Amino acid sequence: MGPGFRLNLESLPFYRVKAHKTLNFAFVTLLALRFLTLIWPQGQIDFEAMAERLATIRDSSQLLSVLQLSRAQWLLLLADLGVFFIAFLAAVFYAQALIIQTSLFPEDLENKQMNRSLLELITALASLQRETEISCSRNNDKGDSQEDLAKGAIKITLSRFLPCLPFFFLSFIFLLLLFLLSMAFFALPFMAFASAFLFTFFLMMSYNLPLREAMRESRAAAYGAKAFMVMQFVSLYMLLFLVENLFLLLCERSLVGFFLIQSFFFACRTFIVARLWAIFYLIFCAGNEVKEAYSTAHL
């Protein structure tokens, strides 16, 4: 089993976190918001028909008429963007909380051997939650202290996350525009930019770095690994897309069931991708030892 496939497998159990109540609340909220936008009876936008009309225009003067939307359609579009922005924030928060959780828990820190190989690191990350659950079941007092520590991790995450909200909003708008402009080039410019500056948010929150320095550190940490990370994200999306469509085939006659499955996988995909995001940060921003281990793993 290759290390890339093992990374994808490790990103799937996103529920392996200490703060289960917080995760459950965020998951249900995302699912409900996405379901409401999908089942909204008014203002549905036929993007395929719009694309066909765009293909037929011959001068720029016809562009505005083709892209003209009704008031209900604009409201739906804004609601969709709002849900995606909330999912973006949830992904950043989840990843940062997972990073803090891994660094705070003593038994996690002991098993996270950063000075060995990437394969050993992945194995350690995969076993963190299982070993923690075993230790909790053996000692109730320790379990109580870990619950307090989990709450402390959430408080630390909030204290670092909330001041960056305006920056997250601007980043979301920028990344959205970059993605739309990159669609003509198979999203390659977007993937190149995102992979180079993948760790910027966490470096800013963890070390209070200014934006320029955080971007420089992120680019240095991702040097030589950008193609590998893009490949893992793409393969993970393809896997989730395949599983989602298999379930959608079972509910093609039920519109409500169809939208519920789409909403469920939307929430799952948000946290699964965020978990992989956090794992990449733990691997490539943990120090020179991990970078050297990565280079010897022949990925």
PDB file of C-alpha atoms in Angstrom:
ATOM      1  CA  MET A   1       0.000   0.000   0.000  1.00  0.00           C
ATOM      2  CA  GLY A   2       1.551   3.283  -1.111  1.00  0.00           C
ATOM      3  CA  PRO A   3       1.893   6.244   1.281  1.00  0.00           C
ATOM      4  CA  GLY A   4      -0.421   8.371  -0.851  1.00  0.00           C
ATOM      5  CA  PHE A   5      -3.234   5.838  -0.563  1.00  0.00           C
ATOM      6  CA  ARG A   6      -2.594   5.534   3.168  1.00  0.00           C
ATOM      7  CA  LEU A   7      -2.931   9.297   3.501  1.00  0.00           C
ATOM      8  CA  ASN A   8      -6.305   9.192   1.766  1.00  0.00           C
ATOM      9  CA  LEU A   9      -7.460   6.375   4.027  1.00  0.00           C
ATOM     10  CA  GLU A  10      -6.340   8.267   7.123  1.00  0.00           C
ATOM     11  CA  SER A  11      -8.282  11.348   6.036  1.00  0.00           C
ATOM     12  CA  LEU A  12     -11.602   9.463   5.807  1.00  0.00           C
ATOM     13  CA  PRO A  13     -12.331   8.988   9.561  1.00  0.00           C
ATOM     14  CA  PHE A  14     -12.821  12.709  10.212  1.00  0.00           C
ATOM     15  CA  TYR A  15     -14.830  11.859  13.348  1.00  0.00           C
ATOM     16  CA  ARG A  16     -11.605  10.970  15.209  1.00  0.00           C
ATOM     17  CA  VAL A  17     -11.475  14.125  17.260  1.00  0.00           C
ATOM     18  CA  LYS A  18     -11.749  14.858  20.952  1.00  0.00           C
ATOM     19  CA  ALA A  19     -14.475  17.508  20.680  1.00  0.00           C
ATOM     20  CA  HIS A  20     -17.253  15.262  19.375  1.00  0.00           C
ATOM     21  CA  LYS A  21     -20.094  17.634  20.291  1.00  0.00           C
ATOM     22  CA  THR A  22     -18.552  20.527  18.381  1.00  0.00           C
ATOM     23  CA  LEU A  23     -17.978  18.361  15.331  1.00  0.00           C
ATOM     24  CA  ASN A  24     -21.518  16.938  15.452  1.00  0.00           C
ATOM     25  CA  PHE A  25     -22.987  20.435  15.642  1.00  0.00           C
ATOM     26  CA  ALA A  26     -20.885  21.657  12.715  1.00  0.00           C
ATOM     27  CA  PHE A  27     -21.695  18.563  10.640  1.00  0.00           C
ATOM     28  CA  VAL A  28     -25.464  18.806  11.168  1.00  0.00           C
ATOM     29  CA  THR A  29     -25.396  22.558  10.496  1.00  0.00           C
ATOM     30  CA  LEU A  30     -23.576  22.115   7.188  1.00  0.00           C
ATOM     31  CA  LEU A  31     -25.881  19.289   6.155  1.00  0.00           C
ATOM     32  CA  ALA A  32     -29.013  21.314   6.956  1.00  0.00           C
ATOM     33  CA  LEU A  33     -27.809  24.482   5.221  1.00  0.00           C
ATOM     34  CA  ARG A  34     -26.821  22.614   2.072  1.00  0.00           C
ATOM     35  CA  PHE A  35     -30.120  20.727   2.027  1.00  0.00           C
ATOM     36  CA  LEU A  36     -32.092  23.985   2.297  1.00  0.00           C
ATOM     37  CA  THR A  37     -30.270  25.529  -0.668  1.00  0.00           C
ATOM     38  CA  LEU A  38     -30.759  22.389  -2.770  1.00  0.00           C
ATOM     39  CA  ILE A  39     -34.464  22.010  -2.037  1.00  0.00           C
ATOM     40  CA  TRP A  40     -35.217  25.717  -2.408  1.00  0.00           C
ATOM     41  CA  PRO A  41     -38.245  25.729  -4.748  1.00  0.00           C
ATOM     42  CA  GLN A  42     -37.603  29.129  -6.324  1.00  0.00           C
ATOM     43  CA  GLY A  43     -34.788  30.602  -8.321  1.00  0.00           C
ATOM     44  CA  GLN A  44     -33.157  27.420  -9.612  1.00  0.00           C
ATOM     45  CA  ILE A  45     -30.368  28.249 -12.057  1.00  0.00           C
ATOM     46  CA  ASP A  46     -29.877  26.126 -15.167  1.00  0.00           C
ATOM     47  CA  PHE A  47     -26.121  26.437 -15.566  1.00  0.00           C
ATOM     48  CA  GLU A  48     -26.046  24.042 -18.536  1.00  0.00           C
ATOM     49  CA  ALA A  49     -28.468  26.225 -20.491  1.00  0.00           C
ATOM     50  CA  MET A  50     -26.454  29.288 -19.519  1.00  0.00           C
ATOM     51  CA  ALA A  51     -23.274  27.617 -20.788  1.00  0.00           C
ATOM     52  CA  GLU A  52     -24.975  26.819 -24.083  1.00  0.00           C
ATOM     53  CA  ARG A  53     -26.044  30.456 -24.486  1.00  0.00           C
ATOM     54  CA  LEU A  54     -22.527  31.633 -23.649  1.00  0.00           C
ATOM     55  CA  ALA A  55     -21.170  29.407 -26.416  1.00  0.00           C
ATOM     56  CA  THR A  56     -23.425  31.095 -28.967  1.00  0.00           C
ATOM     57  CA  ILE A  57     -22.579  34.742 -28.265  1.00  0.00           C
ATOM     58  CA  ARG A  58     -20.378  36.511 -30.785  1.00  0.00           C
ATOM     59  CA  ASP A  59     -19.646  39.837 -29.136  1.00  0.00           C
ATOM     60  CA  SER A  60     -19.240  41.102 -25.584  1.00  0.00           C
ATOM     61  CA  SER A  61     -22.405  43.217 -25.750  1.00  0.00           C
ATOM     62  CA  GLN A  62     -24.503  40.038 -25.484  1.00  0.00           C
ATOM     63  CA  LEU A  63     -22.664  38.800 -22.404  1.00  0.00           C
ATOM     64  CA  LEU A  64     -24.692  40.735 -19.829  1.00  0.00           C
ATOM     65  CA  SER A  65     -28.003  39.631 -21.307  1.00  0.00           C
ATOM     66  CA  VAL A  66     -26.936  35.993 -21.188  1.00  0.00           C
ATOM     67  CA  LEU A  67     -25.753  36.259 -17.567  1.00  0.00           C
ATOM     68  CA  GLN A  68     -28.834  38.175 -16.457  1.00  0.00           C
ATOM     69  CA  LEU A  69     -30.518  36.459 -13.496  1.00  0.00           C
ATOM     70  CA  SER A  70     -33.815  37.032 -11.768  1.00  0.00           C
ATOM     71  CA  ARG A  71     -34.008  38.323  -8.209  1.00  0.00           C
ATOM     72  CA  ALA A  72     -34.840  34.834  -6.894  1.00  0.00           C
ATOM     73  CA  GLN A  73     -31.877  33.380  -8.771  1.00  0.00           C
ATOM     74  CA  TRP A  74     -29.535  35.983  -7.322  1.00  0.00           C
ATOM     75  CA  LEU A  75     -30.797  35.142  -3.823  1.00  0.00           C
ATOM     76  CA  LEU A  76     -30.199  31.456  -4.468  1.00  0.00           C
ATOM     77  CA  LEU A  77     -26.714  32.145  -5.803  1.00  0.00           C
ATOM     78  CA  LEU A  78     -25.844  34.260  -2.755  1.00  0.00           C
ATOM     79  CA  ALA A  79     -27.234  31.558  -0.451  1.00  0.00           C
ATOM     80  CA  ASP A  80     -25.097  28.942  -2.199  1.00  0.00           C
ATOM     81  CA  LEU A  81     -22.003  31.092  -1.844  1.00  0.00           C
ATOM     82  CA  GLY A  82     -22.845  31.668   1.815  1.00  0.00           C
ATOM     83  CA  VAL A  83     -23.051  27.919   2.474  1.00  0.00           C
ATOM     84  CA  PHE A  84     -19.745  27.321   0.686  1.00  0.00           C
ATOM     85  CA  PHE A  85     -18.137  30.098   2.729  1.00  0.00           C
ATOM     86  CA  ILE A  86     -19.401  28.500   5.960  1.00  0.00           C
ATOM     87  CA  ALA A  87     -18.006  25.150   4.770  1.00  0.00           C
ATOM     88  CA  PHE A  88     -14.682  26.865   4.051  1.00  0.00           C
ATOM     89  CA  LEU A  89     -14.596  28.289   7.576  1.00  0.00           C
ATOM     90  CA  ALA A  90     -15.560  24.909   9.051  1.00  0.00           C
ATOM     91  CA  ALA A  91     -12.722  23.222   7.165  1.00  0.00           C
ATOM     92  CA  VAL A  92     -10.133  25.755   8.382  1.00  0.00           C
ATOM     93  CA  PHE A  93     -11.405  25.542  11.967  1.00  0.00           C
ATOM     94  CA  TYR A  94     -11.474  21.732  11.958  1.00  0.00           C
ATOM     95  CA  ALA A  95      -7.945  21.487  10.547  1.00  0.00           C
ATOM     96  CA  GLN A  96      -6.551  23.991  13.049  1.00  0.00           C
ATOM     97  CA  ALA A  97      -8.304  22.217  15.947  1.00  0.00           C
ATOM     98  CA  LEU A  98      -6.867  18.883  14.798  1.00  0.00           C
ATOM     99  CA  ILE A  99      -3.370  20.379  14.638  1.00  0.00           C
ATOM    100  CA  ILE A 100      -3.706  21.777  18.156  1.00  0.00           C
ATOM    101  CA  GLN A 101      -5.172  18.512  19.443  1.00  0.00           C
ATOM    102  CA  THR A 102      -2.221  16.544  18.096  1.00  0.00           C
ATOM    103  CA  SER A 103       0.259  18.886  19.786  1.00  0.00           C
ATOM    104  CA  LEU A 104      -1.542  19.123  23.147  1.00  0.00           C
ATOM    105  CA  PHE A 105      -2.255  15.518  24.072  1.00  0.00           C
ATOM    106  CA  PRO A 106       0.794  13.896  25.715  1.00  0.00           C
ATOM    107  CA  GLU A 107       0.108  10.386  24.431  1.00  0.00           C
ATOM    108  CA  ASP A 108      -0.365  11.772  20.934  1.00  0.00           C
ATOM    109  CA  LEU A 109       2.915  13.660  21.127  1.00  0.00           C
ATOM    110  CA  GLU A 110       4.815  10.562  22.294  1.00  0.00           C
ATOM    111  CA  ASN A 111       3.572   8.520  19.342  1.00  0.00           C
ATOM    112  CA  LYS A 112       4.187  11.256  16.767  1.00  0.00           C
ATOM    113  CA  GLN A 113       7.761  10.370  15.838  1.00  0.00           C
ATOM    114  CA  MET A 114       8.745  13.299  13.669  1.00  0.00           C
ATOM    115  CA  ASN A 115      12.390  12.248  13.280  1.00  0.00           C
ATOM    116  CA  ARG A 116      11.888   8.925  11.534  1.00  0.00           C
ATOM    117  CA  SER A 117      10.191   8.350   8.194  1.00  0.00           C
ATOM    118  CA  LEU A 118       7.043   9.619   6.558  1.00  0.00           C
ATOM    119  CA  LEU A 119       5.546   6.142   6.615  1.00  0.00           C
ATOM    120  CA  GLU A 120       6.071   5.882  10.376  1.00  0.00           C
ATOM    121  CA  LEU A 121       4.575   9.339  10.811  1.00  0.00           C
ATOM    122  CA  ILE A 122       1.456   8.379   8.874  1.00  0.00           C
ATOM    123  CA  THR A 123       1.135   5.195  10.935  1.00  0.00           C
ATOM    124  CA  ALA A 124       1.480   7.206  14.141  1.00  0.00           C
ATOM    125  CA  LEU A 125      -1.170   9.708  13.036  1.00  0.00           C
ATOM    126  CA  ALA A 126      -3.529   6.861  12.165  1.00  0.00           C
ATOM    127  CA  SER A 127      -3.166   5.301  15.612  1.00  0.00           C
ATOM    128  CA  LEU A 128      -3.447   8.452  17.725  1.00  0.00           C
ATOM    129  CA  GLN A 129      -7.166   8.357  18.398  1.00  0.00           C
ATOM    130  CA  ARG A 130      -7.369   4.583  18.879  1.00  0.00           C
ATOM    131  CA  GLU A 131      -4.625   4.581  21.530  1.00  0.00           C
ATOM    132  CA  THR A 132      -6.170   7.603  23.232  1.00  0.00           C
ATOM    133  CA  GLU A 133      -9.531   5.856  23.475  1.00  0.00           C
ATOM    134  CA  ILE A 134      -7.852   2.808  25.054  1.00  0.00           C
ATOM    135  CA  SER A 135      -6.054   4.927  27.646  1.00  0.00           C
ATOM    136  CA  CYS A 136      -9.278   6.786  28.453  1.00  0.00           C
ATOM    137  CA  SER A 137     -11.185   3.564  29.062  1.00  0.00           C
ATOM    138  CA  ARG A 138      -8.527   2.415  31.525  1.00  0.00           C
ATOM    139  CA  ASN A 139      -8.484   5.544  33.635  1.00  0.00           C
ATOM    140  CA  ASN A 140     -11.586   7.648  34.259  1.00  0.00           C
ATOM    141  CA  ASP A 141      -9.625  10.441  35.931  1.00  0.00           C
ATOM    142  CA  LYS A 142      -7.388  10.693  32.891  1.00  0.00           C
ATOM    143  CA  GLY A 143     -10.482  10.728  30.709  1.00  0.00           C
ATOM    144  CA  ASP A 144     -11.839  13.701  32.639  1.00  0.00           C
ATOM    145  CA  SER A 145      -8.566  15.602  32.211  1.00  0.00           C
ATOM    146  CA  GLN A 146      -8.549  14.820  28.492  1.00  0.00           C
ATOM    147  CA  GLU A 147     -12.094  16.145  28.165  1.00  0.00           C
ATOM    148  CA  ASP A 148     -10.967  19.386  29.787  1.00  0.00           C
ATOM    149  CA  LEU A 149      -7.959  19.457  27.491  1.00  0.00           C
ATOM    150  CA  ALA A 150     -10.198  18.946  24.466  1.00  0.00           C
ATOM    151  CA  LYS A 151     -12.292  21.946  25.518  1.00  0.00           C
ATOM    152  CA  GLY A 152      -9.085  23.892  25.973  1.00  0.00           C
ATOM    153  CA  ALA A 153      -8.025  22.990  22.435  1.00  0.00           C
ATOM    154  CA  ILE A 154     -11.304  24.378  21.084  1.00  0.00           C
ATOM    155  CA  LYS A 155     -10.848  27.595  23.082  1.00  0.00           C
ATOM    156  CA  ILE A 156      -7.307  27.987  21.760  1.00  0.00           C
ATOM    157  CA  THR A 157      -8.543  27.383  18.216  1.00  0.00           C
ATOM    158  CA  LEU A 158     -11.284  29.998  18.638  1.00  0.00           C
ATOM    159  CA  SER A 159      -8.844  32.557  20.035  1.00  0.00           C
ATOM    160  CA  ARG A 160      -6.667  32.145  16.942  1.00  0.00           C
ATOM    161  CA  PHE A 161      -9.503  31.716  14.454  1.00  0.00           C
ATOM    162  CA  LEU A 162     -11.844  34.618  15.223  1.00  0.00           C
ATOM    163  CA  PRO A 163      -9.323  37.467  14.670  1.00  0.00           C
ATOM    164  CA  CYS A 164      -8.622  36.077  11.183  1.00  0.00           C
ATOM    165  CA  LEU A 165     -12.262  36.043  10.022  1.00  0.00           C
ATOM    166  CA  PRO A 166     -11.964  39.161   7.788  1.00  0.00           C
ATOM    167  CA  PHE A 167      -8.864  37.678   6.177  1.00  0.00           C
ATOM    168  CA  PHE A 168     -10.660  34.359   5.620  1.00  0.00           C
ATOM    169  CA  PHE A 169     -13.519  36.178   3.892  1.00  0.00           C
ATOM    170  CA  LEU A 170     -11.164  38.016   1.526  1.00  0.00           C
ATOM    171  CA  SER A 171      -9.252  34.790   0.888  1.00  0.00           C
ATOM    172  CA  PHE A 172     -12.479  32.964   0.037  1.00  0.00           C
ATOM    173  CA  ILE A 173     -13.466  35.627  -2.513  1.00  0.00           C
ATOM    174  CA  PHE A 174      -9.988  35.598  -4.039  1.00  0.00           C
ATOM    175  CA  LEU A 175      -9.823  31.791  -4.251  1.00  0.00           C
ATOM    176  CA  LEU A 176     -13.319  31.645  -5.736  1.00  0.00           C
ATOM    177  CA  LEU A 177     -12.429  34.153  -8.466  1.00  0.00           C
ATOM    178  CA  LEU A 178      -9.141  32.373  -9.127  1.00  0.00           C
ATOM    179  CA  PHE A 179     -10.947  29.044  -9.434  1.00  0.00           C
ATOM    180  CA  LEU A 180     -13.513  30.449 -11.872  1.00  0.00           C
ATOM    181  CA  LEU A 181     -10.816  32.070 -14.000  1.00  0.00           C
ATOM    182  CA  SER A 182      -8.798  28.828 -13.936  1.00  0.00           C
ATOM    183  CA  MET A 183     -11.649  26.681 -15.239  1.00  0.00           C
ATOM    184  CA  ALA A 184     -10.602  27.404 -18.822  1.00  0.00           C
ATOM    185  CA  PHE A 185      -7.200  25.859 -17.984  1.00  0.00           C
ATOM    186  CA  PHE A 186      -8.597  22.789 -16.146  1.00  0.00           C
ATOM    187  CA  ALA A 187      -8.137  24.624 -12.807  1.00  0.00           C
ATOM    188  CA  LEU A 188      -4.363  24.198 -13.052  1.00  0.00           C
ATOM    189  CA  PRO A 189      -3.489  27.791 -11.989  1.00  0.00           C
ATOM    190  CA  PHE A 190      -5.770  27.419  -8.965  1.00  0.00           C
ATOM    191  CA  MET A 191      -4.198  24.112  -7.929  1.00  0.00           C
ATOM    192  CA  ALA A 192      -0.677  25.478  -8.378  1.00  0.00           C
ATOM    193  CA  PHE A 193      -1.422  28.508  -6.217  1.00  0.00           C
ATOM    194  CA  ALA A 194      -3.368  26.593  -3.550  1.00  0.00           C
ATOM    195  CA  SER A 195      -0.717  23.885  -3.172  1.00  0.00           C
ATOM    196  CA  ALA A 196       2.082  26.445  -2.786  1.00  0.00           C
ATOM    197  CA  PHE A 197       0.280  28.441  -0.105  1.00  0.00           C
ATOM    198  CA  LEU A 198      -1.670  25.595   1.494  1.00  0.00           C
ATOM    199  CA  PHE A 199      -0.342  26.220   5.002  1.00  0.00           C
ATOM    200  CA  THR A 200      -0.630  30.008   5.098  1.00  0.00           C
ATOM    201  CA  PHE A 201      -3.717  30.118   7.336  1.00  0.00           C
ATOM    202  CA  PHE A 202      -2.258  27.762   9.935  1.00  0.00           C
ATOM    203  CA  LEU A 203       1.114  29.498  10.018  1.00  0.00           C
ATOM    204  CA  MET A 204      -0.634  32.814  10.608  1.00  0.00           C
ATOM    205  CA  MET A 205      -2.785  31.377  13.399  1.00  0.00           C
ATOM    206  CA  SER A 206      -0.103  29.239  15.038  1.00  0.00           C
ATOM    207  CA  TYR A 207       2.826  31.683  14.943  1.00  0.00           C
ATOM    208  CA  ASN A 208       1.069  35.024  14.419  1.00  0.00           C
ATOM    209  CA  LEU A 209       3.050  35.596  11.245  1.00  0.00           C
ATOM    210  CA  PRO A 210       2.202  38.423   8.840  1.00  0.00           C
ATOM    211  CA  LEU A 211       0.675  37.379   5.538  1.00  0.00           C
ATOM    212  CA  ARG A 212       3.783  37.794   3.402  1.00  0.00           C
ATOM    213  CA  GLU A 213       5.992  35.826   5.783  1.00  0.00           C
ATOM    214  CA  ALA A 214       3.367  33.100   6.220  1.00  0.00           C
ATOM    215  CA  MET A 215       3.080  32.713   2.446  1.00  0.00           C
ATOM    216  CA  ARG A 216       6.847  32.521   2.123  1.00  0.00           C
ATOM    217  CA  GLU A 217       7.079  29.864   4.844  1.00  0.00           C
ATOM    218  CA  SER A 218       4.223  27.903   3.311  1.00  0.00           C
ATOM    219  CA  ARG A 219       5.851  27.929  -0.101  1.00  0.00           C
ATOM    220  CA  ALA A 220       9.146  26.753   1.412  1.00  0.00           C
ATOM    221  CA  ALA A 221       7.408  23.970   3.355  1.00  0.00           C
ATOM    222  CA  ALA A 222       5.574  22.764   0.244  1.00  0.00           C
ATOM    223  CA  TYR A 223       8.673  22.873  -1.970  1.00  0.00           C
ATOM    224  CA  GLY A 224       8.987  19.640  -3.919  1.00  0.00           C
ATOM    225  CA  ALA A 225       5.662  18.295  -2.629  1.00  0.00           C
ATOM    226  CA  LYS A 226       3.090  20.424  -4.456  1.00  0.00           C
ATOM    227  CA  ALA A 227       2.381  17.874  -7.188  1.00  0.00           C
ATOM    228  CA  PHE A 228       2.087  15.090  -4.616  1.00  0.00           C
ATOM    229  CA  MET A 229      -0.409  17.058  -2.501  1.00  0.00           C
ATOM    230  CA  VAL A 230      -2.509  18.039  -5.516  1.00  0.00           C
ATOM    231  CA  MET A 231      -2.593  14.411  -6.605  1.00  0.00           C
ATOM    232  CA  GLN A 232      -3.822  13.318  -3.166  1.00  0.00           C
ATOM    233  CA  PHE A 233      -6.559  15.953  -3.041  1.00  0.00           C
ATOM    234  CA  VAL A 234      -7.723  15.106  -6.568  1.00  0.00           C
ATOM    235  CA  SER A 235      -7.718  11.358  -5.907  1.00  0.00           C
ATOM    236  CA  LEU A 236      -9.630  11.905  -2.667  1.00  0.00           C
ATOM    237  CA  TYR A 237     -12.244  14.020  -4.452  1.00  0.00           C
ATOM    238  CA  MET A 238     -12.598  11.376  -7.164  1.00  0.00           C
ATOM    239  CA  LEU A 239     -13.073   8.641  -4.556  1.00  0.00           C
ATOM    240  CA  LEU A 240     -15.736  10.624  -2.703  1.00  0.00           C
ATOM    241  CA  PHE A 241     -17.425  11.590  -5.975  1.00  0.00           C
ATOM    242  CA  LEU A 242     -17.624   7.941  -7.004  1.00  0.00           C
ATOM    243  CA  VAL A 243     -19.100   6.822  -3.680  1.00  0.00           C
ATOM    244  CA  GLU A 244     -21.583   9.697  -3.659  1.00  0.00           C
ATOM    245  CA  ASN A 245     -22.837   8.879  -7.147  1.00  0.00           C
ATOM    246  CA  LEU A 246     -23.272   5.221  -6.252  1.00  0.00           C
ATOM    247  CA  PHE A 247     -25.588   6.261  -3.422  1.00  0.00           C
ATOM    248  CA  LEU A 248     -27.382   8.781  -5.632  1.00  0.00           C
ATOM    249  CA  LEU A 249     -28.289   6.002  -8.042  1.00  0.00           C
ATOM    250  CA  LEU A 250     -30.319   4.403  -5.265  1.00  0.00           C
ATOM    251  CA  CYS A 251     -32.435   7.534  -4.739  1.00  0.00           C
ATOM    252  CA  GLU A 252     -32.897   8.810  -8.266  1.00  0.00           C
ATOM    253  CA  ARG A 253     -36.676   8.559  -7.910  1.00  0.00           C
ATOM    254  CA  SER A 254     -36.841  10.431  -4.608  1.00  0.00           C
ATOM    255  CA  LEU A 255     -35.948  14.097  -4.905  1.00  0.00           C
ATOM    256  CA  VAL A 256     -35.759  14.605  -1.129  1.00  0.00           C
ATOM    257  CA  GLY A 257     -33.544  11.535  -0.707  1.00  0.00           C
ATOM    258  CA  PHE A 258     -31.377  12.713  -3.604  1.00  0.00           C
ATOM    259  CA  PHE A 259     -30.811  16.094  -1.956  1.00  0.00           C
ATOM    260  CA  LEU A 260     -30.236  14.535   1.466  1.00  0.00           C
ATOM    261  CA  ILE A 261     -27.464  12.311   0.103  1.00  0.00           C
ATOM    262  CA  GLN A 262     -25.874  15.256  -1.677  1.00  0.00           C
ATOM    263  CA  SER A 263     -26.011  17.302   1.536  1.00  0.00           C
ATOM    264  CA  PHE A 264     -24.592  14.451   3.617  1.00  0.00           C
ATOM    265  CA  PHE A 265     -21.615  13.982   1.311  1.00  0.00           C
ATOM    266  CA  PHE A 266     -21.119  17.752   1.126  1.00  0.00           C
ATOM    267  CA  ALA A 267     -20.621  17.840   4.903  1.00  0.00           C
ATOM    268  CA  CYS A 268     -18.473  14.684   4.871  1.00  0.00           C
ATOM    269  CA  ARG A 269     -16.295  16.023   2.066  1.00  0.00           C
ATOM    270  CA  THR A 270     -15.706  19.279   3.940  1.00  0.00           C
ATOM    271  CA  PHE A 271     -14.230  17.590   7.011  1.00  0.00           C
ATOM    272  CA  ILE A 272     -12.457  14.773   5.154  1.00  0.00           C
ATOM    273  CA  VAL A 273     -10.566  17.274   3.005  1.00  0.00           C
ATOM    274  CA  ALA A 274      -9.861  19.391   6.104  1.00  0.00           C
ATOM    275  CA  ARG A 275      -8.389  16.342   7.845  1.00  0.00           C
ATOM    276  CA  LEU A 276      -6.052  15.688   4.917  1.00  0.00           C
ATOM    277  CA  TRP A 277      -5.159  19.383   4.969  1.00  0.00           C
ATOM    278  CA  ALA A 278      -4.185  19.147   8.654  1.00  0.00           C
ATOM    279  CA  ILE A 279      -2.177  15.964   8.077  1.00  0.00           C
ATOM    280  CA  PHE A 280      -0.167  17.661   5.331  1.00  0.00           C
ATOM    281  CA  TYR A 281       0.569  20.540   7.695  1.00  0.00           C
ATOM    282  CA  LEU A 282       1.743  18.137  10.401  1.00  0.00           C
ATOM    283  CA  ILE A 283       4.016  16.420   7.895  1.00  0.00           C
ATOM    284  CA  PHE A 284       5.565  19.354   6.061  1.00  0.00           C
ATOM    285  CA  CYS A 285       5.572  22.081   8.700  1.00  0.00           C
ATOM    286  CA  ALA A 286       6.841  19.994  11.624  1.00  0.00           C
ATOM    287  CA  GLY A 287      10.527  20.646  10.989  1.00  0.00           C
ATOM    288  CA  ASN A 288      13.457  19.728   8.807  1.00  0.00           C
ATOM    289  CA  GLU A 289      13.429  16.144  10.061  1.00  0.00           C
ATOM    290  CA  VAL A 290      10.055  15.466   8.486  1.00  0.00           C
ATOM    291  CA  LYS A 291      11.088  17.113   5.221  1.00  0.00           C
ATOM    292  CA  GLU A 292      14.160  14.880   5.097  1.00  0.00           C
ATOM    293  CA  ALA A 293      12.019  11.853   5.898  1.00  0.00           C
ATOM    294  CA  TYR A 294       9.675  12.847   3.090  1.00  0.00           C
ATOM    295  CA  SER A 295      12.547  12.983   0.601  1.00  0.00           C
ATOM    296  CA  THR A 296      13.677   9.490   1.618  1.00  0.00           C
ATOM    297  CA  ALA A 297      10.215   7.975   1.313  1.00  0.00           C
ATOM    298  CA  HIS A 298      10.318   8.094  -2.533  1.00  0.00           C
ATOM    299  CA  LEU A 299       6.744   9.341  -2.930  1.00  0.00           C
TER     300      LEU A 299
END
